[in-house]
Amino acid sequence: MTRAPRPPRPVPGAPHVPVLLAEVLAALDLSGSALAVDGTFGAGGYTRAMLEADPNVHVIAIDRDPGAIAGGAPLVESAQGRLTLVPGRFGSLDAAVRAEGHAEADAVVLDIGVSSMQIDQPERGFSFRNDGPLDMRMERDGQSAADLVNEADEADLADIIYHYGEERRSRAVARAIIEARRKGRIETTGALAEIVGSVVWADPASGIHPATRTFQGLRIAVNDELGELVQALHAAERILKPGGRLAVVTFHSLEDRIVKQFFSARSGRAAQASRHVPSVAMPTPRSFTAVTKGPVLPSDAEIHRNPRARSAKLRAVERTDTPAPAPLAAIETLAALPERTGRSGGARR
């Protein structure tokens, strides 16, 4: 496990400096006429930095959020033909690259999870800190968090909150939601946070809001974030040329487990199994070699400047010349809710 050096100064004109920016660029090792893929464009921080790394770099950037695509228009213009913005999910990034006329890519970067822009907009419904509609949809389409909270049965809610939110009192939260919605539909982030706070008590030592884990679980379920991550890892494996690099930044243990297990299996290093994570059989031949030895963590200075960076981990690998093997079923299992073993479901407490 490596502690990163002091972070770089912000890129002029960028809304924020993405986490571990210098370390991501070092891991990708861009030079010459490279085609890079930013699977999670967001505010464009990684894309902007990759464009500035070398004048011959071309970037295909993907985002499922229409607001991010619209907000990237000025960067597309300033890039003068070196940036292509594509609306869509990063789980299909290989198809997006081929649709733009490219058979393979030199680099792929993935910054997993919700973006600071989405959290900071109350109307998007990702955060409980400012009251807003209970939405959480990255694409602003399909089932919302309000739909899930008001329509799912108690066992399903408990499973989602426990497995995706890692909330130990998931059953109590689910029961409280069911009881509250008997009185009327739950429509706002503030209302849900209050319901959760009635059964989950704050821990002053951790500084974590009682609703944090419940909101995380619902957001992951609404957007199928872990399923998309699994698809994106396999898509990057298919589109990267031999010697191409894949860098992934994660922000919580569920994401990092999937990335760690995938990288370990594909590079021939069996990850240590635990009671929470099934072991992944070591496949042959190997499609990746490790670039980072364990996760790279943000420096203390970066965490001080950007507290949201505190849980970030960077892992990177390099593509070999081995054809992409079949998808890893064990990795797909990590992204799904476990099958219920009893009438009350798999959730705890």
mmCIF file of C-alpha atoms in Angstrom:
data_model
loop_
_atom_site.group_PDB
_atom_site.id
_atom_site.type_symbol
_atom_site.label_atom_id
_atom_site.label_comp_id
_atom_site.label_asym_id
_atom_site.label_seq_id
_atom_site.Cartn_x
_atom_site.Cartn_y
_atom_site.Cartn_z
ATOM 1 C CA MET A 1 0.000 0.000 0.000
ATOM 2 C CA THR A 2 1.548 3.273 -1.176
ATOM 3 C CA ARG A 3 0.984 6.770 0.149
ATOM 4 C CA ALA A 4 0.950 9.285 -2.698
ATOM 5 C CA PRO A 5 3.078 12.440 -2.754
ATOM 6 C CA ARG A 6 1.706 15.947 -2.363
ATOM 7 C CA PRO A 7 -1.048 16.584 -4.962
ATOM 8 C CA PRO A 8 -0.512 18.978 -7.876
ATOM 9 C CA ARG A 9 -1.930 22.459 -8.153
ATOM 10 C CA PRO A 10 -5.421 22.715 -9.652
ATOM 11 C CA VAL A 11 -5.587 22.732 -13.443
ATOM 12 C CA PRO A 12 -6.576 26.275 -14.524
ATOM 13 C CA GLY A 13 -10.209 26.426 -15.565
ATOM 14 C CA ALA A 14 -11.172 23.054 -14.103
ATOM 15 C CA PRO A 15 -14.031 22.979 -11.558
ATOM 16 C CA HIS A 16 -11.972 20.868 -9.166
ATOM 17 C CA VAL A 17 -8.868 18.709 -8.982
ATOM 18 C CA PRO A 18 -9.869 15.038 -9.196
ATOM 19 C CA VAL A 19 -8.514 12.690 -6.569
ATOM 20 C CA LEU A 20 -5.010 11.276 -7.122
ATOM 21 C CA LEU A 21 -4.643 13.172 -10.401
ATOM 22 C CA ALA A 22 -0.837 13.035 -10.645
ATOM 23 C CA GLU A 23 -0.807 9.375 -9.647
ATOM 24 C CA VAL A 24 -3.441 8.461 -12.236
ATOM 25 C CA LEU A 25 -1.458 10.219 -14.988
ATOM 26 C CA ALA A 26 1.717 8.429 -13.903
ATOM 27 C CA ALA A 27 -0.072 5.071 -13.928
ATOM 28 C CA LEU A 28 -1.520 5.644 -17.417
ATOM 29 C CA ASP A 29 1.884 6.741 -18.812
ATOM 30 C CA LEU A 30 0.434 8.687 -21.747
ATOM 31 C CA SER A 31 2.776 9.762 -24.521
ATOM 32 C CA GLY A 32 2.699 10.120 -28.297
ATOM 33 C CA SER A 33 -0.434 9.559 -30.367
ATOM 34 C CA ALA A 34 -2.393 7.859 -27.621
ATOM 35 C CA LEU A 35 -6.124 7.224 -27.471
ATOM 36 C CA ALA A 36 -7.355 7.489 -23.900
ATOM 37 C CA VAL A 37 -10.820 6.690 -22.580
ATOM 38 C CA ASP A 38 -12.292 8.515 -19.602
ATOM 39 C CA GLY A 39 -15.209 6.309 -18.622
ATOM 40 C CA THR A 40 -16.478 8.727 -15.979
ATOM 41 C CA PHE A 41 -16.142 12.229 -17.427
ATOM 42 C CA GLY A 42 -17.925 14.123 -14.625
ATOM 43 C CA ALA A 43 -16.496 17.641 -14.454
ATOM 44 C CA GLY A 44 -13.754 16.717 -16.911
ATOM 45 C CA GLY A 45 -10.791 16.863 -14.550
ATOM 46 C CA TYR A 46 -9.054 13.673 -15.674
ATOM 47 C CA THR A 47 -9.906 14.348 -19.318
ATOM 48 C CA ARG A 48 -8.473 17.858 -19.189
ATOM 49 C CA ALA A 49 -5.290 16.606 -17.540
ATOM 50 C CA MET A 50 -4.845 13.837 -20.124
ATOM 51 C CA LEU A 51 -5.277 16.316 -22.973
ATOM 52 C CA GLU A 52 -2.638 18.554 -21.410
ATOM 53 C CA ALA A 53 -0.255 15.632 -20.817
ATOM 54 C CA ASP A 54 0.633 15.405 -24.512
ATOM 55 C CA PRO A 55 -0.589 17.397 -27.556
ATOM 56 C CA ASN A 56 -1.046 14.149 -29.499
ATOM 57 C CA VAL A 57 -3.414 12.535 -27.003
ATOM 58 C CA HIS A 58 -7.040 12.102 -28.086
ATOM 59 C CA VAL A 59 -9.691 11.389 -25.458
ATOM 60 C CA ILE A 60 -13.049 9.675 -25.744
ATOM 61 C CA ALA A 61 -14.974 10.625 -22.596
ATOM 62 C CA ILE A 62 -18.179 8.907 -21.495
ATOM 63 C CA ASP A 63 -20.806 9.920 -18.947
ATOM 64 C CA ARG A 64 -24.331 8.738 -18.233
ATOM 65 C CA ASP A 65 -25.330 12.090 -16.724
ATOM 66 C CA PRO A 66 -26.765 14.462 -19.388
ATOM 67 C CA GLY A 67 -25.665 17.420 -17.249
ATOM 68 C CA ALA A 68 -22.040 16.306 -17.391
ATOM 69 C CA ILE A 69 -22.175 15.937 -21.175
ATOM 70 C CA ALA A 70 -23.705 19.386 -21.586
ATOM 71 C CA GLY A 71 -21.199 20.908 -19.158
ATOM 72 C CA GLY A 72 -18.297 19.470 -21.152
ATOM 73 C CA ALA A 73 -19.106 21.410 -24.326
ATOM 74 C CA PRO A 74 -16.563 24.219 -23.649
ATOM 75 C CA LEU A 75 -13.801 21.660 -23.119
ATOM 76 C CA VAL A 76 -14.707 19.939 -26.395
ATOM 77 C CA GLU A 77 -14.388 23.267 -28.180
ATOM 78 C CA SER A 78 -11.062 24.158 -26.576
ATOM 79 C CA ALA A 79 -9.652 20.683 -27.323
ATOM 80 C CA GLN A 80 -9.920 21.419 -31.066
ATOM 81 C CA GLY A 81 -10.895 17.948 -32.225
ATOM 82 C CA ARG A 82 -8.972 15.942 -29.618
ATOM 83 C CA LEU A 83 -11.969 15.270 -27.359
ATOM 84 C CA THR A 84 -15.100 13.291 -28.160
ATOM 85 C CA LEU A 85 -17.890 13.306 -25.557
ATOM 86 C CA VAL A 86 -20.202 10.293 -25.608
ATOM 87 C CA PRO A 87 -23.422 9.985 -23.576
ATOM 88 C CA GLY A 88 -23.788 6.500 -22.147
ATOM 89 C CA ARG A 89 -22.672 4.037 -19.498
ATOM 90 C CA PHE A 90 -19.050 3.092 -18.992
ATOM 91 C CA GLY A 91 -20.026 -0.561 -18.859
ATOM 92 C CA SER A 92 -20.207 -0.319 -22.671
ATOM 93 C CA LEU A 93 -17.046 1.726 -23.149
ATOM 94 C CA ASP A 94 -15.591 -0.723 -25.666
ATOM 95 C CA ALA A 95 -18.664 -0.341 -27.875
ATOM 96 C CA ALA A 96 -18.411 3.449 -27.554
ATOM 97 C CA VAL A 97 -14.787 3.412 -28.676
ATOM 98 C CA ARG A 98 -15.527 1.184 -31.650
ATOM 99 C CA ALA A 99 -18.509 3.357 -32.604
ATOM 100 C CA GLU A 100 -16.058 6.245 -32.932
ATOM 101 C CA GLY A 101 -13.995 4.239 -35.420
ATOM 102 C CA HIS A 102 -11.243 2.910 -33.149
ATOM 103 C CA ALA A 103 -10.346 -0.759 -32.763
ATOM 104 C CA GLU A 104 -8.407 -0.359 -29.496
ATOM 105 C CA ALA A 105 -7.305 2.153 -26.872
ATOM 106 C CA ASP A 106 -4.032 2.969 -25.128
ATOM 107 C CA ALA A 107 -5.473 3.906 -21.737
ATOM 108 C CA VAL A 108 -8.685 3.762 -19.715
ATOM 109 C CA VAL A 109 -9.422 5.623 -16.482
ATOM 110 C CA LEU A 110 -12.443 5.027 -14.251
ATOM 111 C CA ASP A 111 -13.390 7.204 -11.288
ATOM 112 C CA ILE A 112 -16.103 5.172 -9.583
ATOM 113 C CA GLY A 113 -19.153 6.414 -7.713
ATOM 114 C CA VAL A 114 -21.138 9.606 -7.454
ATOM 115 C CA SER A 115 -19.466 12.870 -8.450
ATOM 116 C CA SER A 116 -19.100 15.930 -6.245
ATOM 117 C CA MET A 117 -21.227 17.872 -8.733
ATOM 118 C CA GLN A 118 -24.128 15.488 -8.206
ATOM 119 C CA ILE A 119 -23.764 15.551 -4.424
ATOM 120 C CA ASP A 120 -23.646 19.344 -4.356
ATOM 121 C CA GLN A 121 -26.924 19.741 -6.291
ATOM 122 C CA PRO A 122 -29.870 19.247 -3.891
ATOM 123 C CA GLU A 123 -32.291 18.795 -6.791
ATOM 124 C CA ARG A 124 -30.450 15.597 -7.804
ATOM 125 C CA GLY A 125 -31.365 13.927 -4.509
ATOM 126 C CA PHE A 126 -28.028 12.252 -3.809
ATOM 127 C CA SER A 127 -27.366 13.934 -0.473
ATOM 128 C CA PHE A 128 -29.276 14.313 2.767
ATOM 129 C CA ARG A 129 -27.372 17.453 3.760
ATOM 130 C CA ASN A 130 -29.697 19.689 1.732
ATOM 131 C CA ASP A 131 -33.339 18.736 1.350
ATOM 132 C CA GLY A 132 -34.388 17.859 -2.192
ATOM 133 C CA PRO A 133 -36.386 15.350 -4.202
ATOM 134 C CA LEU A 134 -35.476 11.738 -3.482
ATOM 135 C CA ASP A 135 -34.089 10.986 -6.937
ATOM 136 C CA MET A 136 -30.453 9.711 -7.146
ATOM 137 C CA ARG A 137 -30.684 8.797 -10.850
ATOM 138 C CA MET A 138 -27.449 9.567 -12.687
ATOM 139 C CA GLU A 139 -29.212 9.457 -16.040
ATOM 140 C CA ARG A 140 -32.374 11.189 -14.746
ATOM 141 C CA ASP A 141 -34.326 8.311 -16.230
ATOM 142 C CA GLY A 142 -35.869 5.088 -14.942
ATOM 143 C CA GLN A 143 -36.643 4.093 -11.376
ATOM 144 C CA SER A 144 -35.813 6.768 -8.811
ATOM 145 C CA ALA A 145 -34.816 6.304 -5.184
ATOM 146 C CA ALA A 146 -38.313 7.496 -4.238
ATOM 147 C CA ASP A 147 -39.831 4.755 -6.396
ATOM 148 C CA LEU A 148 -37.600 2.163 -4.747
ATOM 149 C CA VAL A 149 -38.254 3.386 -1.201
ATOM 150 C CA ASN A 150 -42.018 3.547 -1.701
ATOM 151 C CA GLU A 151 -42.562 0.384 -3.731
ATOM 152 C CA ALA A 152 -40.004 -2.256 -2.691
ATOM 153 C CA ASP A 153 -40.964 -4.757 -0.027
ATOM 154 C CA GLU A 154 -39.336 -4.751 3.381
ATOM 155 C CA ALA A 155 -36.985 -7.679 2.724
ATOM 156 C CA ASP A 156 -35.701 -6.158 -0.524
ATOM 157 C CA LEU A 157 -35.085 -2.799 1.136
ATOM 158 C CA ALA A 158 -33.245 -4.471 4.017
ATOM 159 C CA ASP A 159 -31.050 -6.444 1.615
ATOM 160 C CA ILE A 160 -30.179 -3.365 -0.442
ATOM 161 C CA ILE A 161 -29.380 -1.261 2.610
ATOM 162 C CA TYR A 162 -27.325 -4.019 4.240
ATOM 163 C CA HIS A 163 -25.338 -5.334 1.270
ATOM 164 C CA TYR A 164 -24.900 -2.158 -0.760
ATOM 165 C CA GLY A 165 -24.967 0.330 2.111
ATOM 166 C CA GLU A 166 -23.187 -1.876 4.677
ATOM 167 C CA GLU A 167 -25.673 -0.645 7.270
ATOM 168 C CA ARG A 168 -25.860 -3.100 10.169
ATOM 169 C CA ARG A 169 -29.286 -1.878 11.255
ATOM 170 C CA SER A 170 -30.734 -2.436 7.816
ATOM 171 C CA ARG A 171 -33.762 -4.357 9.036
ATOM 172 C CA ALA A 172 -34.653 -1.612 11.480
ATOM 173 C CA VAL A 173 -34.299 0.982 8.721
ATOM 174 C CA ALA A 174 -36.471 -1.044 6.344
ATOM 175 C CA ARG A 175 -39.171 -1.472 8.989
ATOM 176 C CA ALA A 176 -39.114 2.264 9.719
ATOM 177 C CA ILE A 177 -39.479 3.046 5.999
ATOM 178 C CA ILE A 178 -42.439 0.675 5.646
ATOM 179 C CA GLU A 179 -44.126 2.199 8.706
ATOM 180 C CA ALA A 180 -43.511 5.766 7.497
ATOM 181 C CA ARG A 181 -44.842 5.184 4.004
ATOM 182 C CA ARG A 182 -48.137 3.909 5.394
ATOM 183 C CA LYS A 183 -48.767 7.539 6.328
ATOM 184 C CA GLY A 184 -47.830 8.874 2.907
ATOM 185 C CA ARG A 185 -45.294 8.642 0.115
ATOM 186 C CA ILE A 186 -41.665 9.435 1.049
ATOM 187 C CA GLU A 187 -40.602 12.044 -1.511
ATOM 188 C CA THR A 188 -37.609 13.998 -0.175
ATOM 189 C CA THR A 189 -34.073 13.349 1.024
ATOM 190 C CA GLY A 190 -34.823 15.175 4.268
ATOM 191 C CA ALA A 191 -37.810 12.974 5.021
ATOM 192 C CA LEU A 192 -35.827 9.789 4.414
ATOM 193 C CA ALA A 193 -32.869 11.017 6.477
ATOM 194 C CA GLU A 194 -35.230 11.733 9.364
ATOM 195 C CA ILE A 195 -36.727 8.246 9.139
ATOM 196 C CA VAL A 196 -33.294 6.628 9.144
ATOM 197 C CA GLY A 197 -32.164 8.851 12.003
ATOM 198 C CA SER A 198 -35.018 7.543 14.135
ATOM 199 C CA VAL A 199 -33.475 4.057 14.225
ATOM 200 C CA VAL A 200 -29.771 4.636 13.473
ATOM 201 C CA TRP A 201 -27.954 6.760 15.982
ATOM 202 C CA ALA A 202 -25.069 9.076 15.271
ATOM 203 C CA ASP A 203 -21.567 8.021 16.265
ATOM 204 C CA PRO A 204 -19.700 11.198 17.283
ATOM 205 C CA ALA A 205 -16.367 9.395 17.030
ATOM 206 C CA SER A 206 -16.825 8.523 13.341
ATOM 207 C CA GLY A 207 -18.462 11.759 12.253
ATOM 208 C CA ILE A 208 -20.646 9.760 9.836
ATOM 209 C CA HIS A 209 -24.251 10.910 9.460
ATOM 210 C CA PRO A 210 -26.749 8.174 10.446
ATOM 211 C CA ALA A 211 -28.267 8.178 6.938
ATOM 212 C CA THR A 212 -24.965 7.866 5.041
ATOM 213 C CA ARG A 213 -24.983 4.107 4.554
ATOM 214 C CA THR A 214 -28.675 3.906 3.688
ATOM 215 C CA PHE A 215 -28.306 6.598 1.023
ATOM 216 C CA GLN A 216 -25.256 4.805 -0.363
ATOM 217 C CA GLY A 217 -27.122 1.520 -0.641
ATOM 218 C CA LEU A 218 -30.115 3.063 -2.388
ATOM 219 C CA ARG A 219 -27.921 5.032 -4.800
ATOM 220 C CA ILE A 220 -25.945 1.941 -5.784
ATOM 221 C CA ALA A 221 -29.156 -0.011 -6.362
ATOM 222 C CA VAL A 222 -30.880 2.742 -8.359
ATOM 223 C CA ASN A 223 -27.904 3.111 -10.719
ATOM 224 C CA ASP A 224 -26.675 -0.517 -10.703
ATOM 225 C CA GLU A 225 -23.251 0.935 -9.938
ATOM 226 C CA LEU A 226 -21.518 -2.312 -9.058
ATOM 227 C CA GLY A 227 -22.938 -4.134 -12.058
ATOM 228 C CA GLU A 228 -21.742 -1.314 -14.307
ATOM 229 C CA LEU A 229 -18.290 -1.472 -12.708
ATOM 230 C CA VAL A 230 -18.006 -5.200 -13.441
ATOM 231 C CA GLN A 231 -19.043 -4.614 -17.056
ATOM 232 C CA ALA A 232 -16.608 -1.697 -17.371
ATOM 233 C CA LEU A 233 -13.645 -3.769 -16.177
ATOM 234 C CA HIS A 234 -14.383 -6.425 -18.778
ATOM 235 C CA ALA A 235 -15.024 -3.777 -21.450
ATOM 236 C CA ALA A 236 -11.655 -2.141 -20.734
ATOM 237 C CA GLU A 237 -9.992 -5.533 -20.948
ATOM 238 C CA ARG A 238 -11.520 -6.049 -24.407
ATOM 239 C CA ILE A 239 -10.610 -2.627 -25.832
ATOM 240 C CA LEU A 240 -7.098 -2.055 -24.454
ATOM 241 C CA LYS A 241 -4.183 -2.802 -26.763
ATOM 242 C CA PRO A 242 -1.157 -4.771 -25.480
ATOM 243 C CA GLY A 243 0.761 -2.403 -23.196
ATOM 244 C CA GLY A 244 -2.353 -0.285 -22.607
ATOM 245 C CA ARG A 245 -3.048 0.811 -19.048
ATOM 246 C CA LEU A 246 -6.216 0.680 -16.908
ATOM 247 C CA ALA A 247 -6.411 2.905 -13.812
ATOM 248 C CA VAL A 248 -9.379 2.720 -11.436
ATOM 249 C CA VAL A 249 -10.105 5.028 -8.491
ATOM 250 C CA THR A 250 -12.605 3.700 -5.937
ATOM 251 C CA PHE A 251 -14.126 5.277 -2.859
ATOM 252 C CA HIS A 252 -15.595 2.491 -0.764
ATOM 253 C CA SER A 253 -14.917 -1.135 0.064
ATOM 254 C CA LEU A 254 -17.551 -2.658 -2.222
ATOM 255 C CA GLU A 255 -16.017 -1.054 -5.315
ATOM 256 C CA ASP A 256 -12.461 -1.778 -4.232
ATOM 257 C CA ARG A 257 -13.193 -5.477 -3.572
ATOM 258 C CA ILE A 258 -14.441 -5.915 -7.114
ATOM 259 C CA VAL A 259 -11.465 -4.115 -8.668
ATOM 260 C CA LYS A 260 -8.960 -5.907 -6.442
ATOM 261 C CA GLN A 261 -10.439 -9.342 -7.162
ATOM 262 C CA PHE A 262 -10.625 -8.675 -10.912
ATOM 263 C CA PHE A 263 -7.050 -7.395 -11.120
ATOM 264 C CA SER A 264 -5.748 -10.223 -8.951
ATOM 265 C CA ALA A 265 -7.464 -12.900 -11.002
ATOM 266 C CA ARG A 266 -6.525 -11.449 -14.377
ATOM 267 C CA SER A 267 -2.879 -10.960 -13.389
ATOM 268 C CA GLY A 268 -2.563 -14.441 -11.905
ATOM 269 C CA ARG A 269 -2.408 -13.331 -8.292
ATOM 270 C CA ALA A 270 -5.072 -15.049 -6.193
ATOM 271 C CA ALA A 271 -6.664 -12.511 -3.863
ATOM 272 C CA GLN A 272 -7.051 -13.662 -0.260
ATOM 273 C CA ALA A 273 -10.561 -14.903 0.371
ATOM 274 C CA SER A 274 -12.648 -13.874 3.387
ATOM 275 C CA ARG A 275 -16.047 -14.769 4.759
ATOM 276 C CA HIS A 276 -17.424 -11.675 2.985
ATOM 277 C CA VAL A 277 -15.706 -12.089 -0.387
ATOM 278 C CA PRO A 278 -15.648 -15.359 -2.352
ATOM 279 C CA SER A 279 -12.294 -16.341 -3.744
ATOM 280 C CA VAL A 280 -11.775 -16.007 -7.486
ATOM 281 C CA ALA A 281 -10.163 -18.943 -9.273
ATOM 282 C CA MET A 282 -6.888 -18.006 -10.944
ATOM 283 C CA PRO A 283 -7.468 -18.055 -14.711
ATOM 284 C CA THR A 284 -4.836 -18.771 -17.340
ATOM 285 C CA PRO A 285 -3.505 -17.155 -19.409
ATOM 286 C CA ARG A 286 -3.065 -13.719 -17.837
ATOM 287 C CA SER A 287 -4.588 -10.656 -19.497
ATOM 288 C CA PHE A 288 -3.031 -8.032 -17.171
ATOM 289 C CA THR A 289 0.116 -7.357 -15.198
ATOM 290 C CA ALA A 290 0.157 -5.154 -12.105
ATOM 291 C CA VAL A 291 1.306 -1.535 -12.350
ATOM 292 C CA THR A 292 0.646 -0.541 -8.744
ATOM 293 C CA LYS A 293 1.671 -2.771 -5.850
ATOM 294 C CA GLY A 294 -1.474 -2.606 -3.787
ATOM 295 C CA PRO A 295 -3.641 0.512 -3.646
ATOM 296 C CA VAL A 296 -2.197 4.012 -3.934
ATOM 297 C CA LEU A 297 -3.752 6.312 -1.331
ATOM 298 C CA PRO A 298 -4.063 10.101 -1.296
ATOM 299 C CA SER A 299 -1.505 12.012 0.710
ATOM 300 C CA ASP A 300 -2.354 13.698 3.991
ATOM 301 C CA ALA A 301 -2.008 17.030 2.208
ATOM 302 C CA GLU A 302 -4.563 16.051 -0.424
ATOM 303 C CA ILE A 303 -7.011 14.809 2.200
ATOM 304 C CA HIS A 304 -6.599 18.093 4.058
ATOM 305 C CA ARG A 305 -7.388 20.046 0.899
ATOM 306 C CA ASN A 306 -10.187 17.723 -0.191
ATOM 307 C CA PRO A 307 -11.781 15.639 2.609
ATOM 308 C CA ARG A 308 -13.745 13.647 0.008
ATOM 309 C CA ALA A 309 -10.442 12.080 -1.027
ATOM 310 C CA ARG A 310 -9.905 10.338 2.306
ATOM 311 C CA SER A 311 -11.336 6.966 1.233
ATOM 312 C CA ALA A 312 -9.952 6.937 -2.322
ATOM 313 C CA LYS A 313 -7.804 4.066 -3.622
ATOM 314 C CA LEU A 314 -6.056 3.830 -6.974
ATOM 315 C CA ARG A 315 -5.218 0.499 -8.598
ATOM 316 C CA ALA A 316 -3.712 0.117 -12.063
ATOM 317 C CA VAL A 317 -2.781 -2.704 -14.436
ATOM 318 C CA GLU A 318 -1.219 -3.094 -17.895
ATOM 319 C CA ARG A 319 -2.740 -5.173 -20.685
ATOM 320 C CA THR A 320 -0.803 -8.173 -21.982
ATOM 321 C CA ASP A 321 -1.118 -9.592 -25.504
ATOM 322 C CA THR A 322 -3.404 -12.394 -24.282
ATOM 323 C CA PRO A 323 -6.914 -12.348 -25.813
ATOM 324 C CA ALA A 324 -9.596 -11.301 -23.341
ATOM 325 C CA PRO A 325 -10.815 -14.389 -21.445
ATOM 326 C CA ALA A 326 -14.463 -15.080 -20.677
ATOM 327 C CA PRO A 327 -16.082 -12.810 -18.047
ATOM 328 C CA LEU A 328 -15.404 -13.722 -14.442
ATOM 329 C CA ALA A 329 -18.578 -15.123 -12.886
ATOM 330 C CA ALA A 330 -17.213 -14.677 -9.349
ATOM 331 C CA ILE A 331 -16.754 -10.942 -9.947
ATOM 332 C CA GLU A 332 -20.314 -10.664 -11.224
ATOM 333 C CA THR A 333 -21.451 -12.365 -8.010
ATOM 334 C CA LEU A 334 -19.756 -9.650 -5.936
ATOM 335 C CA ALA A 335 -21.904 -7.015 -7.651
ATOM 336 C CA ALA A 336 -25.237 -8.755 -7.027
ATOM 337 C CA LEU A 337 -27.360 -9.113 -3.929
ATOM 338 C CA PRO A 338 -26.924 -12.599 -2.458
ATOM 339 C CA GLU A 339 -29.765 -15.050 -2.807
ATOM 340 C CA ARG A 340 -32.019 -15.213 0.206
ATOM 341 C CA THR A 341 -31.596 -18.207 2.465
ATOM 342 C CA GLY A 342 -34.805 -17.754 4.414
ATOM 343 C CA ARG A 343 -38.123 -16.000 4.451
ATOM 344 C CA SER A 344 -36.679 -12.894 6.092
ATOM 345 C CA GLY A 345 -33.987 -12.493 3.436
ATOM 346 C CA GLY A 346 -30.243 -12.099 3.683
ATOM 347 C CA ALA A 347 -30.208 -8.761 5.514
ATOM 348 C CA ARG A 348 -29.082 -8.523 9.116
ATOM 349 C CA ARG A 349 -30.595 -6.945 12.214
#
